[in-house]
Amino acid sequence: MVLLILAKRSNTIVRLWKPPSLWILPCYSRSYSKKLVSYGKRLNEIKLPPKADRSQNILDSTATTQARATKVAKVAQFSDLPVDPQLTSAIENYLLSDLQYAKPSPIQIQMAKETPILLRDKSKHTNAVVLASETGSGKTLAYLIPLIQFLKFTTNSDSDLNISSRKASYRAIILTPVPSLVGQLHDVISGLNIPSLTVAGMSNFVRTNKIKQISRDILCTNPQKFNALMENNPEAFKSVQIVVCDEADTVSFKDAYKTSIQTIRNLSEHLKYMFFCSATIPTSMERHIQQAYPKANRIVSPDLHKLPSRVNFSIIKCSQEFYKNSKIRALIHTIASIKFSNSEHDQVKRILIFANHGSTVSKIVDELKAKGFDTFAVDGSSTTHEEIEHVLESFKNPIGTDVNDAVKIMVSTDILARGIDLKRIKHVILYDVPFSSMELLHRVGRTGRMSIRGNAYLIVDRSDENKPAVKRIRKAAIHHRALI
Ligand SMILES: Nc1ncnc2c1ncn2[C@@H]1O[C@H](COP(=O)(O)OP(=O)(O)OP(=O)(O)O)[C@@H](O)[C@H]1O
C-alpha cells in the first residue's frame, strides 16, 4: 500500500509518520513525481519474515548437524541465574547500567546454566565449548560468565598460578581477529569493574614491552600479536587455563593460529577450557572441531545463520527506471530516504555502508562527500590501527552535529563487519553483494543488535539480480531461513 500525505513541508510528513520500518519518500517538487513510481515498486521489496517460520530449526541442513539448538526459557534478571553474585552485580551495576532492566539474552542464560556443570568438572582433560549464536546476541558476556567465575574461584588456591609475579604469565587468553575488537573487548572486561581482575588488551607492538613484565588474569589480543608473544616468551603461557577464540571461524582455523593454539595445549599443564565463539560455523570449522575436539560441548542458538529477526531486510534493484542501473544513484536515494525518515528520534542517523573492495570505498566516499554528506571511511589497507580507532570514535560520538535530519556515514570493507559493536546503528547498506553468506550475515549483523531494531539494504544492479546468491538471500529474508 502506498499512502500519499500532503503537507507544506516534506519534513512535517516524515515527522508525523512514526513506523520506522516504512520507507518515507519526501516529494517536494515536480521533478520528484517519478520517484513515487519507483517508491511503490520498492515497497514490494520490503518483506518481513512470516512469524510462523521463526521457530523452524534449519540446522539439520547445515554443517552444524551436531549442534544442540534449543529454545531457552526466559529469565527476568541476571540475579536469577546460577552466577556468582559479585559478577551479576558487576553486570547490572556497571556493564549494563545504562539499561533500566537488564535481562540476560538466551545465549547468556544457556551459558550461565552450563557454567556450574563446567566448573564442577575436576578431571584433567580440557573442556571444549562451541558457543554459536546470531550476531549481536551477547556472546561476549556469555563466555565471560564462566571465564570470570573460574578465574575468581581459582585465584588464590593454586600457588603455581599466582598472578602477583613480576614475570609475565597469563591465565586466560582471548583471541579476536582484528585490533579494534581487542580494544572493544578490553573495554567490556574493564567495564565490569571487578576489583580483583586484571586485564591487558594488546593490539599493537608498542604495548608489548610493558606487558612482557607483568602478569595478568586475562590477555586480550589478536592472533598476529599472540604468535609474536608466544615466540618471544613461551614461559608466559605455561599457566594458561582458558583460551577463548572469539570470531572463531576466522581466528582459530587458519593454519598459523591452529599451530599456536596447539602449542598452548602442549605447553600448559593447566589448560582447562577452550571456547570457540562465533556467529557463523563454516564447514571447515565444524570439521576441525569434530577432529580436534570430538567431545566438544555445543551451545547453539536455533536462529544461527538466519538474518537477525530484528532486522528489516530490503533488496534495492538498480534496474528500476529511476536509478538507471546506477548503484550510486540507488545509494544516494536510500540515504536520502533514511535522512528524512523518523527512524531515530532526535538523534543523528548513523549509516554503515559496506563495499567489497577498498577502491569502491574510496569511490563511494568521494561521491557522498561531493553531495555534502558527513562521511567517514575505514578500509583497512591504508589505515593504521590507531587511525581506525580514532575514526570509529568520531563516528560513535557525533558531537556538535545539528541533530535535525543529520546523517553520519561510515563506509568500510569487511574490516568492520565482524564483532564491532557500533552501539545502536540502525541502518546498514550493502553496496556490493558480499562474497559469501557468512560475510553477509556479519555485515548485516552490525545492526539489529540485542533488542534494537534495524534496517539492512542490499543494492543489486542488473548483473547481480539473477545471481543464485541474491535469490538465496531474498528467500532467506522472506522465510527467515538459515542462509548456510
Ligand atoms: N543482556 C543484555 N541486555 C542488553 N544488552 C546487552 C546484554 N548483553 C550484551 N548486551 C549488549 O549487546 C551488544 C551486543 O553484544 P555482543 O557484542 O556481545 O554480541 P555478539 O553476539 O558477540 O555479536 P557479534 O556476533 O556481532 O560479535 C553489546 O552492546 C552489549 O553491551
Short mmCIF file of C-alpha atoms and ligand atoms in Angstrom, two decimals:
data_model
loop_
_atom_site.label_atom_id
_atom_site.label_comp_id
_atom_site.label_asym_id
_atom_site.label_seq_id
_atom_site.Cartn_x
_atom_site.Cartn_y
_atom_site.Cartn_z
CA MET A 1 0.00 0.00 0.00
CA VAL A 2 1.29 3.46 -0.84
CA LEU A 3 -0.02 6.32 1.25
CA LEU A 4 0.18 9.84 -0.14
CA ILE A 5 0.33 12.56 2.52
CA LEU A 6 0.27 16.21 1.51
CA ALA A 7 1.84 18.86 3.71
CA LYS A 8 3.53 22.19 3.30
CA ARG A 9 6.96 20.85 4.22
CA SER A 10 8.29 17.38 3.49
CA ASN A 11 9.84 17.19 6.94
CA THR A 12 6.43 17.56 8.54
CA ILE A 13 5.29 14.40 6.79
CA VAL A 14 8.19 12.28 7.94
CA ARG A 15 7.98 13.54 11.45
CA LEU A 16 4.26 12.77 11.69
CA TRP A 17 4.71 9.26 10.44
CA LYS A 18 6.31 7.05 13.06
CA PRO A 19 6.75 3.38 11.96
CA PRO A 20 10.49 3.07 11.50
CA SER A 21 10.42 0.15 9.09
CA LEU A 22 8.48 2.03 6.42
CA TRP A 23 10.03 3.98 3.63
CA ILE A 24 9.17 7.64 3.55
CA LEU A 25 9.79 9.37 0.29
CA PRO A 26 9.58 13.13 0.51
CA CYS A 27 8.40 14.51 -2.86
CA TYR A 28 8.66 18.26 -2.69
CA SER A 29 8.91 19.22 -6.32
CA ARG A 30 7.56 18.06 -9.65
CA SER A 31 10.87 16.50 -10.56
CA TYR A 32 10.26 14.04 -7.75
CA SER A 33 6.97 12.76 -9.14
CA LYS A 34 8.78 9.94 -10.94
CA LYS A 35 10.15 8.77 -7.62
CA LEU A 36 6.69 7.81 -6.46
CA VAL A 37 6.59 5.11 -9.10
CA SER A 38 9.89 3.58 -8.06
CA TYR A 39 8.97 4.04 -4.41
CA GLY A 40 5.81 1.99 -4.92
CA LYS A 41 7.86 -0.73 -6.60
CA ARG A 42 10.44 -0.70 -3.89
CA LEU A 43 7.91 -1.14 -1.13
CA ASN A 44 7.19 -4.53 -2.68
CA GLU A 45 10.76 -5.49 -1.97
CA ILE A 46 10.38 -4.95 1.76
CA LYS A 47 9.06 -8.11 3.25
CA LEU A 48 9.04 -9.15 6.86
CA PRO A 49 9.59 -12.83 7.56
CA PRO A 50 6.34 -14.61 8.47
CA LYS A 51 6.22 -15.27 12.20
CA ALA A 52 5.30 -18.95 11.79
CA ASP A 53 8.66 -19.72 10.24
CA ARG A 54 10.72 -18.26 13.04
CA SER A 55 10.64 -21.32 15.23
CA GLN A 56 11.94 -23.54 12.44
CA ASN A 57 15.20 -25.23 13.24
CA ILE A 58 17.09 -25.48 9.99
CA LEU A 59 20.42 -26.51 11.38
CA ASP A 60 19.87 -30.02 10.00
CA SER A 61 20.82 -28.98 6.51
CA THR A 62 23.94 -27.12 7.58
CA ALA A 63 27.41 -28.05 8.64
CA THR A 64 26.35 -27.83 12.25
CA THR A 65 24.40 -31.06 12.29
CA GLN A 66 25.77 -31.91 15.69
CA ALA A 67 24.67 -28.64 17.18
CA ARG A 68 22.39 -28.70 20.16
CA ALA A 69 19.96 -25.96 19.23
CA THR A 70 17.32 -25.35 21.82
CA LYS A 71 14.80 -22.66 22.61
CA VAL A 72 15.55 -21.22 26.04
CA ALA A 73 13.06 -20.26 28.75
CA LYS A 74 13.33 -16.54 29.55
CA VAL A 75 14.95 -15.33 32.76
CA ALA A 76 13.91 -11.94 34.12
CA GLN A 77 17.20 -10.76 35.58
CA PHE A 78 20.84 -11.74 35.90
CA SER A 79 20.50 -12.39 39.62
CA ASP A 80 18.06 -15.25 38.85
CA LEU A 81 20.87 -17.13 37.12
CA PRO A 82 23.23 -19.58 38.87
CA VAL A 83 26.02 -16.99 38.66
CA ASP A 84 28.32 -15.55 41.32
CA PRO A 85 26.52 -12.52 42.92
CA GLN A 86 29.62 -10.31 42.55
CA LEU A 87 29.55 -10.93 38.80
CA THR A 88 25.80 -10.32 38.41
CA SER A 89 26.12 -7.13 40.38
CA ALA A 90 29.05 -6.04 38.14
CA ILE A 91 26.93 -6.75 35.05
CA GLU A 92 23.85 -4.91 36.31
CA ASN A 93 25.55 -2.00 38.06
CA TYR A 94 28.44 -1.32 35.71
CA LEU A 95 28.41 -3.03 32.33
CA LEU A 96 24.72 -2.66 31.53
CA SER A 97 23.97 0.17 33.96
CA ASP A 98 22.50 2.37 31.21
CA LEU A 99 19.64 -0.11 30.81
CA GLN A 100 16.73 0.18 33.20
CA TYR A 101 16.13 -3.58 33.25
CA ALA A 102 18.98 -5.73 32.03
CA LYS A 103 17.65 -9.15 31.07
CA PRO A 104 20.05 -11.93 30.15
CA SER A 105 19.87 -12.97 26.50
CA PRO A 106 19.11 -16.63 25.57
CA ILE A 107 22.75 -17.48 24.85
CA GLN A 108 23.79 -15.91 28.19
CA ILE A 109 21.11 -17.92 30.01
CA GLN A 110 22.29 -21.14 28.37
CA MET A 111 25.92 -20.41 29.17
CA ALA A 112 25.14 -19.43 32.76
CA LYS A 113 23.23 -22.69 33.27
CA GLU A 114 26.07 -24.68 31.78
CA THR A 115 28.71 -22.92 33.92
CA PRO A 116 28.23 -24.81 37.24
CA ILE A 117 28.48 -28.11 35.32
CA LEU A 118 31.68 -26.96 33.64
CA LEU A 119 33.20 -25.62 36.87
CA ARG A 120 32.39 -28.83 38.74
CA ASP A 121 34.46 -30.88 36.32
CA LYS A 122 37.63 -31.80 38.22
CA SER A 123 39.13 -34.08 35.59
CA LYS A 124 42.47 -33.23 33.98
CA HIS A 125 41.17 -33.06 30.44
CA THR A 126 40.43 -29.84 28.54
CA ASN A 127 36.75 -28.99 28.05
CA ALA A 128 36.00 -27.59 24.60
CA VAL A 129 32.85 -25.48 24.26
CA VAL A 130 31.40 -24.22 20.97
CA LEU A 131 29.27 -21.13 21.56
CA ALA A 132 27.36 -20.12 18.46
CA SER A 133 24.50 -17.66 18.14
CA GLU A 134 23.43 -14.90 15.81
CA THR A 135 25.20 -11.53 15.66
CA GLY A 136 24.51 -9.10 18.49
CA SER A 137 23.08 -11.78 20.80
CA GLY A 138 25.53 -11.06 23.62
CA LYS A 139 28.11 -13.81 23.13
CA THR A 140 30.90 -11.74 24.72
CA LEU A 141 29.21 -11.71 28.11
CA ALA A 142 28.08 -15.32 27.56
CA TYR A 143 31.67 -16.59 27.52
CA LEU A 144 32.85 -14.11 30.17
CA ILE A 145 30.37 -15.61 32.65
CA PRO A 146 32.20 -18.96 33.04
CA LEU A 147 35.61 -17.38 32.40
CA ILE A 148 35.41 -14.81 35.20
CA GLN A 149 33.87 -17.23 37.68
CA PHE A 150 36.57 -19.79 37.01
CA LEU A 151 39.35 -17.19 37.41
CA LYS A 152 37.77 -15.88 40.58
CA PHE A 153 37.40 -19.26 42.25
CA THR A 154 40.90 -20.42 41.43
CA THR A 155 42.79 -17.16 42.15
CA ASN A 156 44.48 -17.96 45.40
CA SER A 157 44.01 -21.67 45.60
CA ASP A 158 46.83 -22.64 43.30
CA SER A 159 50.24 -21.17 44.11
CA ASP A 160 51.55 -22.03 40.62
CA LEU A 161 49.05 -19.64 39.19
CA ASN A 162 49.70 -16.71 41.48
CA ILE A 163 49.50 -13.62 39.34
CA SER A 164 51.36 -11.24 41.61
CA SER A 165 54.65 -12.23 39.99
CA ARG A 166 56.57 -9.59 38.00
CA LYS A 167 57.26 -12.17 35.34
CA ALA A 168 54.65 -12.22 32.64
CA SER A 169 52.17 -15.04 32.83
CA TYR A 170 48.56 -15.23 31.73
CA ARG A 171 45.64 -17.28 32.97
CA ALA A 172 43.15 -16.64 30.20
CA ILE A 173 43.76 -15.62 26.59
CA ILE A 174 41.03 -14.13 24.45
CA LEU A 175 41.81 -14.01 20.75
CA THR A 176 39.89 -11.76 18.37
CA PRO A 177 40.70 -11.28 14.69
CA VAL A 178 41.20 -7.52 14.45
CA PRO A 179 42.88 -4.93 16.71
CA SER A 180 39.70 -2.80 17.05
CA LEU A 181 37.98 -5.78 18.64
CA VAL A 182 40.79 -6.14 21.16
CA GLY A 183 40.10 -2.59 22.39
CA GLN A 184 36.35 -3.24 22.48
CA LEU A 185 36.80 -6.42 24.48
CA HIS A 186 39.20 -4.76 26.88
CA ASP A 187 36.56 -2.06 27.49
CA VAL A 188 33.87 -4.68 28.21
CA ILE A 189 36.03 -6.53 30.77
CA SER A 190 37.28 -3.32 32.40
CA GLY A 191 33.66 -2.07 32.32
CA LEU A 192 32.69 -4.89 34.66
CA ASN A 193 34.83 -3.18 37.26
CA ILE A 194 35.67 -6.33 39.19
CA PRO A 195 38.46 -5.24 41.57
CA SER A 196 40.50 -8.42 41.64
CA LEU A 197 40.52 -8.89 37.88
CA THR A 198 43.48 -7.72 35.81
CA VAL A 199 43.19 -7.48 32.08
CA ALA A 200 45.62 -6.50 29.35
CA GLY A 201 44.49 -5.56 25.88
CA MET A 202 47.35 -5.91 23.50
CA SER A 203 46.72 -4.87 19.98
CA ASN A 204 49.98 -3.26 18.94
CA PHE A 205 53.67 -3.86 19.44
CA VAL A 206 54.20 -0.64 21.40
CA ARG A 207 52.45 -2.25 24.34
CA THR A 208 54.41 -5.49 24.03
CA ASN A 209 57.35 -4.48 26.20
CA LYS A 210 55.20 -3.22 29.05
CA ILE A 211 53.08 -6.29 29.02
CA LYS A 212 56.02 -8.65 28.99
CA GLN A 213 56.86 -7.90 32.60
CA ILE A 214 53.51 -8.03 34.33
CA SER A 215 51.26 -10.99 34.91
CA ARG A 216 47.59 -10.70 34.13
CA ASP A 217 44.42 -12.70 34.64
CA ILE A 218 43.28 -12.06 31.10
CA LEU A 219 45.18 -11.15 27.96
CA CYS A 220 43.11 -9.95 25.02
CA THR A 221 44.99 -9.93 21.79
CA ASN A 222 44.78 -10.67 18.09
CA PRO A 223 46.43 -13.72 16.53
CA GLN A 224 49.41 -11.93 14.95
CA LYS A 225 50.50 -10.39 18.26
CA PHE A 226 49.66 -13.58 20.07
CA ASN A 227 52.01 -15.52 17.81
CA ALA A 228 54.76 -12.92 18.33
CA LEU A 229 54.35 -13.08 22.12
CA MET A 230 54.39 -16.86 22.07
CA GLU A 231 57.64 -16.89 20.15
CA ASN A 232 59.31 -14.29 22.40
CA ASN A 233 58.16 -15.62 25.72
CA PRO A 234 56.62 -19.11 25.70
CA GLU A 235 57.07 -19.31 29.50
CA ALA A 236 54.29 -16.74 29.95
CA PHE A 237 51.78 -19.20 28.51
CA LYS A 238 52.55 -22.10 30.82
CA SER A 239 49.83 -21.10 33.26
CA VAL A 240 47.09 -20.55 30.73
CA GLN A 241 43.88 -22.17 31.90
CA ILE A 242 41.38 -20.78 29.41
CA VAL A 243 41.62 -19.91 25.73
CA VAL A 244 38.75 -18.15 24.01
CA CYS A 245 38.68 -17.86 20.22
CA ASP A 246 36.20 -15.07 19.59
CA GLU A 247 35.04 -14.92 15.96
CA ALA A 248 36.36 -18.47 15.95
CA ASP A 249 35.69 -19.11 12.29
CA THR A 250 38.39 -16.60 11.41
CA VAL A 251 40.69 -16.81 14.42
CA SER A 252 41.20 -20.42 15.20
CA PHE A 253 41.10 -22.27 11.96
CA LYS A 254 43.76 -20.59 9.90
CA ASP A 255 46.88 -22.72 9.95
CA ALA A 256 49.11 -20.20 11.73
CA TYR A 257 46.71 -19.93 14.68
CA LYS A 258 45.95 -23.62 14.81
CA THR A 259 49.67 -24.16 15.42
CA SER A 260 49.78 -21.57 18.23
CA ILE A 261 46.72 -22.99 19.91
CA GLN A 262 48.24 -26.43 19.66
CA THR A 263 51.44 -25.04 21.22
CA ILE A 264 49.47 -23.69 24.18
CA ARG A 265 47.75 -27.04 24.55
CA ASN A 266 51.17 -28.70 24.72
CA LEU A 267 52.75 -26.03 26.93
CA SER A 268 50.14 -25.51 29.57
CA GLU A 269 49.50 -28.27 32.04
CA HIS A 270 46.56 -26.29 33.37
CA LEU A 271 44.54 -25.71 30.21
CA LYS A 272 41.01 -26.41 31.36
CA TYR A 273 38.69 -24.72 28.88
CA MET A 274 38.72 -23.84 25.20
CA PHE A 275 35.82 -21.68 23.99
CA PHE A 276 35.06 -21.31 20.29
CA CYS A 277 32.71 -18.45 19.87
CA SER A 278 31.14 -17.38 16.59
CA ALA A 279 28.02 -16.14 14.81
CA THR A 280 28.73 -18.49 11.92
CA ILE A 281 30.09 -22.04 11.74
CA PRO A 282 31.56 -22.82 8.33
CA THR A 283 32.04 -26.43 7.32
CA SER A 284 35.83 -26.17 7.74
CA MET A 285 35.42 -25.07 11.37
CA GLU A 286 32.91 -27.81 12.09
CA ARG A 287 35.23 -30.40 10.57
CA HIS A 288 38.19 -29.14 12.61
CA ILE A 289 36.19 -29.21 15.84
CA GLN A 290 34.99 -32.73 15.17
CA GLN A 291 38.57 -33.87 14.62
CA ALA A 292 40.42 -31.91 17.29
CA TYR A 293 37.71 -31.75 19.99
CA PRO A 294 35.37 -34.72 19.40
CA LYS A 295 33.78 -34.30 22.84
CA ALA A 296 33.13 -30.56 22.43
CA ASN A 297 30.09 -29.26 24.23
CA ARG A 298 27.85 -27.26 21.86
CA ILE A 299 25.70 -24.34 22.89
CA VAL A 300 23.98 -23.22 19.72
CA SER A 301 21.09 -20.87 19.09
CA PRO A 302 18.19 -22.13 16.93
CA ASP A 303 18.45 -18.86 14.97
CA LEU A 304 22.03 -19.45 13.92
CA HIS A 305 22.76 -18.50 10.29
CA LYS A 306 19.49 -16.64 9.91
CA LEU A 307 19.29 -12.91 9.31
CA PRO A 308 18.56 -11.29 12.69
CA SER A 309 14.79 -11.18 13.24
CA ARG A 310 15.06 -7.59 14.40
CA VAL A 311 16.42 -6.51 11.01
CA ASN A 312 14.10 -5.35 8.27
CA PHE A 313 15.88 -6.55 5.15
CA SER A 314 15.27 -4.97 1.73
CA ILE A 315 16.74 -5.52 -1.70
CA ILE A 316 17.04 -2.41 -3.83
CA LYS A 317 17.15 -3.07 -7.55
CA CYS A 318 19.09 -0.55 -9.61
CA SER A 319 17.34 -1.80 -12.72
CA GLN A 320 14.36 0.34 -11.74
CA GLU A 321 13.95 3.16 -14.20
CA PHE A 322 14.70 5.92 -11.73
CA TYR A 323 18.12 4.53 -10.79
CA LYS A 324 19.25 3.95 -14.41
CA ASN A 325 21.17 0.88 -13.22
CA SER A 326 23.44 3.18 -11.18
CA LYS A 327 24.33 1.84 -7.74
CA ILE A 328 25.46 5.29 -6.65
CA ARG A 329 22.06 6.78 -7.54
CA ALA A 330 20.33 3.98 -5.61
CA LEU A 331 22.69 4.53 -2.67
CA ILE A 332 22.15 8.29 -2.52
CA HIS A 333 18.41 7.85 -2.79
CA THR A 334 18.44 5.28 0.02
CA ILE A 335 20.47 7.62 2.23
CA ALA A 336 18.03 10.45 1.47
CA SER A 337 15.09 8.23 2.47
CA ILE A 338 16.82 7.40 5.76
CA LYS A 339 17.73 11.03 6.34
CA PHE A 340 14.10 12.14 6.13
CA SER A 341 12.70 9.14 7.96
CA ASN A 342 11.82 9.16 11.62
CA SER A 343 13.89 6.12 12.47
CA GLU A 344 15.95 7.77 15.20
CA HIS A 345 14.04 10.38 17.07
CA ASP A 346 16.13 13.46 17.90
CA GLN A 347 19.35 11.63 17.15
CA VAL A 348 21.91 11.72 14.41
CA LYS A 349 21.14 8.90 11.99
CA ARG A 350 24.22 6.78 11.54
CA ILE A 351 24.56 4.66 8.44
CA LEU A 352 27.13 1.94 7.85
CA ILE A 353 27.91 1.10 4.22
CA PHE A 354 29.87 -1.99 3.20
CA ALA A 355 31.68 -2.49 -0.09
CA ASN A 356 33.78 -5.44 -1.22
CA HIS A 357 36.94 -3.50 -2.17
CA GLY A 358 38.95 -0.54 -0.90
CA SER A 359 38.71 1.13 -4.32
CA THR A 360 34.88 1.04 -4.13
CA VAL A 361 35.05 2.53 -0.61
CA SER A 362 37.07 5.48 -1.98
CA LYS A 363 34.64 5.96 -4.88
CA ILE A 364 31.61 5.97 -2.57
CA VAL A 365 33.28 8.39 -0.15
CA ASP A 366 34.11 10.82 -2.98
CA GLU A 367 30.53 10.72 -4.30
CA LEU A 368 28.95 11.17 -0.87
CA LYS A 369 31.29 13.97 0.15
CA ALA A 370 30.53 15.73 -3.16
CA LYS A 371 26.83 15.57 -2.15
CA GLY A 372 27.67 17.13 1.22
CA PHE A 373 27.25 14.06 3.42
CA ASP A 374 29.34 13.77 6.59
CA THR A 375 31.30 10.67 5.58
CA PHE A 376 34.00 8.56 7.27
CA ALA A 377 35.92 5.67 5.80
CA VAL A 378 37.83 2.66 7.07
CA ASP A 379 39.13 0.24 4.51
CA GLY A 380 41.96 -1.41 6.39
CA SER A 381 44.54 -1.32 3.64
CA SER A 382 45.87 2.19 4.10
CA THR A 383 44.84 2.90 7.69
CA THR A 384 46.73 2.16 10.91
CA HIS A 385 45.03 0.65 13.93
CA GLU A 386 45.16 3.98 15.83
CA GLU A 387 43.59 5.83 12.90
CA ILE A 388 40.78 3.27 12.72
CA GLU A 389 40.07 3.68 16.45
CA HIS A 390 40.05 7.45 16.06
CA VAL A 391 37.62 7.33 13.10
CA LEU A 392 35.36 4.88 14.94
CA GLU A 393 35.30 7.12 17.99
CA SER A 394 34.29 10.18 15.93
CA PHE A 395 31.60 8.14 14.20
CA LYS A 396 30.25 6.75 17.51
CA ASN A 397 30.11 10.13 19.21
CA PRO A 398 28.70 12.66 16.79
CA ILE A 399 29.37 15.72 18.93
CA GLY A 400 28.49 19.14 17.60
CA THR A 401 26.26 17.90 14.78
CA ASP A 402 22.92 19.58 14.25
CA VAL A 403 20.58 16.69 15.02
CA ASN A 404 17.74 17.66 12.71
CA ASP A 405 17.94 15.35 9.72
CA ALA A 406 21.66 14.88 10.27
CA VAL A 407 23.25 11.71 8.97
CA LYS A 408 26.72 10.34 9.60
CA ILE A 409 28.01 7.78 7.21
CA MET A 410 30.77 5.20 7.64
CA VAL A 411 31.96 3.37 4.55
CA SER A 412 34.03 0.25 5.04
CA THR A 413 35.15 -3.08 3.73
CA ASP A 414 34.83 -6.27 5.77
CA ILE A 415 37.21 -4.84 8.37
CA LEU A 416 34.20 -3.50 10.33
CA ALA A 417 31.96 -6.47 9.58
CA ARG A 418 32.86 -8.77 12.46
CA GLY A 419 32.20 -8.30 16.12
CA ILE A 420 32.35 -4.50 16.03
CA ASP A 421 29.66 -3.07 18.26
CA LEU A 422 28.90 0.41 16.98
CA LYS A 423 26.08 0.86 19.53
CA ARG A 424 22.62 1.48 18.16
CA ILE A 425 23.39 1.59 14.46
CA LYS A 426 20.02 1.32 12.73
CA HIS A 427 20.97 1.26 9.06
CA VAL A 428 23.38 -0.96 7.18
CA ILE A 429 23.67 -0.66 3.40
CA LEU A 430 25.40 -3.39 1.41
CA TYR A 431 26.66 -1.64 -1.69
CA ASP A 432 28.03 -4.90 -3.11
CA VAL A 433 26.71 -8.43 -2.88
CA PRO A 434 29.10 -9.97 -0.30
CA PHE A 435 31.40 -12.78 -1.46
CA SER A 436 29.79 -15.30 0.88
CA SER A 437 26.71 -15.83 3.06
CA MET A 438 28.98 -15.63 6.13
CA GLU A 439 30.12 -12.15 5.15
CA LEU A 440 26.53 -11.11 4.53
CA LEU A 441 25.44 -12.30 7.98
CA HIS A 442 28.30 -10.49 9.70
CA ARG A 443 27.80 -7.24 7.74
CA VAL A 444 24.03 -7.18 8.30
CA GLY A 445 24.63 -8.10 11.93
CA ARG A 446 26.12 -4.69 12.71
CA THR A 447 22.50 -3.59 13.16
CA GLY A 448 19.55 -5.25 14.91
CA ARG A 449 21.81 -6.00 17.86
CA MET A 450 20.29 -7.28 21.09
CA SER A 451 16.83 -5.68 21.37
CA ILE A 452 17.48 -2.77 18.97
CA ARG A 453 15.64 -2.89 15.64
CA GLY A 454 17.49 -2.17 12.44
CA ASN A 455 17.27 -1.96 8.66
CA ALA A 456 19.55 -3.55 6.10
CA TYR A 457 19.51 -2.74 2.40
CA LEU A 458 21.22 -4.76 -0.31
CA ILE A 459 21.80 -2.83 -3.53
CA VAL A 460 21.83 -5.03 -6.62
CA ASP A 461 22.44 -3.97 -10.20
CA ARG A 462 21.22 -5.78 -13.30
CA SER A 463 24.19 -8.15 -13.32
CA ASP A 464 23.56 -9.13 -9.67
CA GLU A 465 19.82 -9.65 -9.89
CA ASN A 466 19.87 -13.19 -11.26
CA LYS A 467 22.78 -14.43 -9.21
CA PRO A 468 21.83 -17.57 -7.23
CA ALA A 469 23.31 -15.92 -4.13
CA VAL A 470 20.90 -12.99 -4.38
CA LYS A 471 17.93 -15.31 -4.89
CA ARG A 472 19.03 -17.29 -1.84
CA ILE A 473 19.37 -14.16 0.25
CA ARG A 474 15.92 -12.99 -0.81
CA LYS A 475 14.34 -16.34 0.16
CA ALA A 476 16.21 -16.45 3.46
CA ALA A 477 14.99 -12.93 4.30
CA ILE A 478 11.38 -13.62 3.38
CA HIS A 479 11.06 -17.01 5.09
CA HIS A 480 13.54 -16.30 7.88
CA ARG A 481 15.58 -19.33 6.92
CA ALA A 482 19.21 -20.08 7.59
CA LEU A 483 21.49 -18.86 4.83
CA ILE A 484 24.14 -21.50 5.16
N1 LIG B 1 21.76 -8.94 28.49
C1 LIG B 1 21.94 -7.87 27.75
N2 LIG B 1 20.97 -6.90 27.65
C2 LIG B 1 21.15 -5.82 26.88
N3 LIG B 1 22.25 -5.57 26.17
C3 LIG B 1 23.25 -6.48 26.22
C4 LIG B 1 23.16 -7.67 27.01
N4 LIG B 1 24.29 -8.39 26.85
C5 LIG B 1 25.07 -7.70 25.99
N5 LIG B 1 24.46 -6.55 25.63
C6 LIG B 1 24.91 -5.56 24.66
O1 LIG B 1 24.56 -6.08 23.37
C7 LIG B 1 25.53 -5.70 22.40
C8 LIG B 1 25.97 -6.91 21.60
O2 LIG B 1 26.71 -7.80 22.42
P1 LIG B 1 27.97 -8.62 21.85
O3 LIG B 1 28.91 -7.70 21.17
O4 LIG B 1 28.47 -9.47 22.94
O5 LIG B 1 27.24 -9.52 20.74
P2 LIG B 1 27.85 -10.73 19.89
O6 LIG B 1 26.85 -11.83 19.94
O7 LIG B 1 29.24 -11.03 20.34
O8 LIG B 1 27.86 -10.09 18.42
P3 LIG B 1 28.83 -10.44 17.17
O9 LIG B 1 28.46 -11.83 16.71
O10 LIG B 1 28.48 -9.40 16.18
O11 LIG B 1 30.24 -10.37 17.67
C9 LIG B 1 26.64 -5.00 23.16
O12 LIG B 1 26.45 -3.60 23.03
C10 LIG B 1 26.42 -5.42 24.61
O13 LIG B 1 26.83 -4.42 25.54
#
